[in-house]
Tab-separated table of N, CA and C in Angstrom:
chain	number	residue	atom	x	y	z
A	14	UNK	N	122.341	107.299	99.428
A	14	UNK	CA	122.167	107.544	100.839
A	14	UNK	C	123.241	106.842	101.676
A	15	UNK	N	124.226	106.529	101.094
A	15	UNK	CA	125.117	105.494	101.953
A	15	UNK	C	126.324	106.672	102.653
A	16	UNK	N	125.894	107.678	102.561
A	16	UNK	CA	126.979	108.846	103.085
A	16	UNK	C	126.316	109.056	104.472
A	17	UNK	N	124.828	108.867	104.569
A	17	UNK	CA	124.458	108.675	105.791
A	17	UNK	C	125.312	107.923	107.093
A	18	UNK	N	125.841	107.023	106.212
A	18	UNK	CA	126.996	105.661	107.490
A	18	UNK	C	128.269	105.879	107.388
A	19	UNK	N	128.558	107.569	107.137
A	19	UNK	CA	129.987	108.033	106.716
A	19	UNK	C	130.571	107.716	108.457
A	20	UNK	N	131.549	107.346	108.691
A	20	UNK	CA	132.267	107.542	110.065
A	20	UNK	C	132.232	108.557	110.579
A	21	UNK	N	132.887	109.777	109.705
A	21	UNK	CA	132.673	110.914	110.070
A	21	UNK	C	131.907	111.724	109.933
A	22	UNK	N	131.445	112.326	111.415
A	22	UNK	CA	129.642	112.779	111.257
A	22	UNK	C	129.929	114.032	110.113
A	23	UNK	N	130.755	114.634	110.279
A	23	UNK	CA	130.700	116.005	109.599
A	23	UNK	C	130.790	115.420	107.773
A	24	UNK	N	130.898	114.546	107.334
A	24	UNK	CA	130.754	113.809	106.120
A	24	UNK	C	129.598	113.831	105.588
A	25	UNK	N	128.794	113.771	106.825
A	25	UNK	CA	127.155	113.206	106.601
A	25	UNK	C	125.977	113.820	106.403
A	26	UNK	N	125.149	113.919	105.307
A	26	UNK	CA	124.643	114.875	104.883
A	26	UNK	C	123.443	115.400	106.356
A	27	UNK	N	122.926	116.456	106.136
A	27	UNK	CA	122.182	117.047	106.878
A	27	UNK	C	120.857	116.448	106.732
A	28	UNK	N	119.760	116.728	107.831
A	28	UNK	CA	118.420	116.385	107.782
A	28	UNK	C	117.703	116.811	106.359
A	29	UNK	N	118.434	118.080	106.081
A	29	UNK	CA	117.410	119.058	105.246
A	29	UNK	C	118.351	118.303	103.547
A	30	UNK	N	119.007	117.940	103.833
A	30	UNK	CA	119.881	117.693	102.390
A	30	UNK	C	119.028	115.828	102.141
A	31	UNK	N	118.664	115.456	103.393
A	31	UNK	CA	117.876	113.846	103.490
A	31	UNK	C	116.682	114.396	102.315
A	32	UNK	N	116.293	115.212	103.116
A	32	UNK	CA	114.984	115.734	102.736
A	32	UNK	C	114.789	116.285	101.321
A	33	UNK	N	115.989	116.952	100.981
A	33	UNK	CA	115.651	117.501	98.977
A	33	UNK	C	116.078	116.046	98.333
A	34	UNK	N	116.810	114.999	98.804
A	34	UNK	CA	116.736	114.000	97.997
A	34	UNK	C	115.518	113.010	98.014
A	35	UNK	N	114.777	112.994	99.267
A	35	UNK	CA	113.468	112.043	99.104
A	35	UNK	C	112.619	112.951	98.129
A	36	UNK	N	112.842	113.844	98.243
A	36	UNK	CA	111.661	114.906	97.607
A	36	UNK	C	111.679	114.996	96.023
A	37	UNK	N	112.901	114.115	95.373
A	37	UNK	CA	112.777	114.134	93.914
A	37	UNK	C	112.117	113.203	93.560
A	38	UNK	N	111.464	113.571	92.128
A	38	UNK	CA	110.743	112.680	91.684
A	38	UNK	C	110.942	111.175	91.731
A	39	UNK	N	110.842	110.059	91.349
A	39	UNK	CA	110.539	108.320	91.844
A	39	UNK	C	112.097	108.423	91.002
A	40	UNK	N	112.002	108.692	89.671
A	40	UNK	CA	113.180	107.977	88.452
A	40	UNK	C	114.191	109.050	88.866
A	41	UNK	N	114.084	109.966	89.346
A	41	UNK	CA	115.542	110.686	89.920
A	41	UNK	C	116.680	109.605	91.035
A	42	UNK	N	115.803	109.063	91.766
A	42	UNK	CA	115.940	108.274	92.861
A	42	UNK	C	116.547	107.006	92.212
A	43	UNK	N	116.008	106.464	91.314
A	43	UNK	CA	116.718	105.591	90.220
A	43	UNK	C	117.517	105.630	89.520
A	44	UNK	N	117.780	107.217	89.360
A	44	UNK	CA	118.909	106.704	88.360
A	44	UNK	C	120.247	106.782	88.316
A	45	UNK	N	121.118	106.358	88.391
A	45	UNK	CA	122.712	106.498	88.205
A	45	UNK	C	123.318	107.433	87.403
A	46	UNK	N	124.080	108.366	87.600
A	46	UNK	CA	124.812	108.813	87.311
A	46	UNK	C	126.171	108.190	86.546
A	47	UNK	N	126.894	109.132	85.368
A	47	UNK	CA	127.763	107.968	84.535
A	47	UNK	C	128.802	107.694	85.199
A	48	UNK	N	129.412	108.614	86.852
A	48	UNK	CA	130.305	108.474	87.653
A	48	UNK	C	129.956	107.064	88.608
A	49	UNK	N	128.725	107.196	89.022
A	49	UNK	CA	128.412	105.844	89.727
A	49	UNK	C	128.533	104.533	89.035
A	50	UNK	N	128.064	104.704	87.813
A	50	UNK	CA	128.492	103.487	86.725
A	50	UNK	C	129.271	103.146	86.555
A	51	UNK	N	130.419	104.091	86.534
A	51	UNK	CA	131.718	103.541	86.103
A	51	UNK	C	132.327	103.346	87.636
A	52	UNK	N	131.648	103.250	88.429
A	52	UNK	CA	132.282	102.490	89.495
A	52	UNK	C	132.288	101.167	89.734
A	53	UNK	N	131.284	101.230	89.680
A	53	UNK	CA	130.544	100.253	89.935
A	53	UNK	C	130.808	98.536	88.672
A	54	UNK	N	131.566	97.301	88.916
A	54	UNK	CA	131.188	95.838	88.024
A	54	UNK	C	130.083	96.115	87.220
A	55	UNK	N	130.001	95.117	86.408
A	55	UNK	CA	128.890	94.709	85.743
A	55	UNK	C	127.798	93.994	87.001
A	56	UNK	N	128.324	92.941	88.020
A	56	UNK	CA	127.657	92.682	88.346
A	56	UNK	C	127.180	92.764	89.510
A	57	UNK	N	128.202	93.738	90.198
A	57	UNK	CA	127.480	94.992	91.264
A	57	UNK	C	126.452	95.721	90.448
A	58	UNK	N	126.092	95.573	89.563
A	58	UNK	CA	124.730	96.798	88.488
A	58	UNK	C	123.472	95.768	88.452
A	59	UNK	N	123.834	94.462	88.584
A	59	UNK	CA	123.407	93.743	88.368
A	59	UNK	C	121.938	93.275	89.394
A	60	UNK	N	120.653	93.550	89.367
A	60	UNK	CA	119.614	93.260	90.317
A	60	UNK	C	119.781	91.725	90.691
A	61	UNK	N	119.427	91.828	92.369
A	61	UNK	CA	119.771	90.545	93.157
A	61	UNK	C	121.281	89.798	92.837
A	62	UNK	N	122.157	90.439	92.301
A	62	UNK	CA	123.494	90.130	92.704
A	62	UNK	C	123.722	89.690	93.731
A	63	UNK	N	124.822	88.847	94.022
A	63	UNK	CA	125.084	88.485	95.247
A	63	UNK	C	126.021	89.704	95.843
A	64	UNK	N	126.014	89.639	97.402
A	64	UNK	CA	126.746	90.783	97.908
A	64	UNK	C	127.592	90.704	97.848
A	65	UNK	N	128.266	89.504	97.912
A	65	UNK	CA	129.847	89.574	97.456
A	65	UNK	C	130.411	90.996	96.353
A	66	UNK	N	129.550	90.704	95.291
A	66	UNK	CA	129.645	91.592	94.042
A	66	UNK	C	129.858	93.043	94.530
A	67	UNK	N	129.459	93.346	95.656
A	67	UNK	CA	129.644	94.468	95.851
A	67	UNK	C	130.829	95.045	96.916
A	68	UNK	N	131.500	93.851	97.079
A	68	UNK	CA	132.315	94.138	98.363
A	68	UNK	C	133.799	94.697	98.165
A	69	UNK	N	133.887	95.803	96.828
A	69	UNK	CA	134.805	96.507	97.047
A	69	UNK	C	134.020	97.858	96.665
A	70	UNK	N	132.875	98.037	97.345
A	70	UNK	CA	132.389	99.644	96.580
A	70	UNK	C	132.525	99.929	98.142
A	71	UNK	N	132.633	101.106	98.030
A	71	UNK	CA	132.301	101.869	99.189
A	71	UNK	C	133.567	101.880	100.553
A	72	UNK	N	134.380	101.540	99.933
A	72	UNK	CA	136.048	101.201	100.816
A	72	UNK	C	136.388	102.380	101.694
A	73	UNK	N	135.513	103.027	101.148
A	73	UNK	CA	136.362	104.278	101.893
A	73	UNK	C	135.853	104.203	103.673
A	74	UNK	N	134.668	103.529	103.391
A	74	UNK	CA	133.904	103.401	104.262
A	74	UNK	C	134.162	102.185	105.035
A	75	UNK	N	134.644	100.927	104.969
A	75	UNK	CA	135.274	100.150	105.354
A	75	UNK	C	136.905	100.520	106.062
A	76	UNK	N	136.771	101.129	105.929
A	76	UNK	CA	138.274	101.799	106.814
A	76	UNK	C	138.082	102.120	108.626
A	77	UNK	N	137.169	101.468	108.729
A	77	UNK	CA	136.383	102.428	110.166
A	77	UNK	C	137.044	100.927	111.021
């Protein structure tokens, strides 16, 4: 859901596109994809990581 805070509105998914992703089952919602994985550190994957760990994902988005 982090495309929601895209800069550019036209980036950003629609109400109805919000809506088929709440609407999948609980472990759909959980699970990663092998593209997100391989983005992603070991310890950006990592539960209660510190945020640091995560402070080169999402750059594209830091450009604003």
């Amino acid at each position: 859901m982090i495309n929601c805070w895209n800069p550019e509105p036209e980036s950003r998914p629609t109400f109805p596109d919000i809506q088929t992703v709440l609407q999948r089952p609980d472990f759909k919602l959980l699970t990663w994809t092998a593209e997100d994985v391989a983005a992603y550190t070991e310890e950006a994957r990592t539960l209660g990581a510190p945020l640091e760990a995560g402070e080169e994902l999402y750059t594209e988005m830091q450009k604003t």
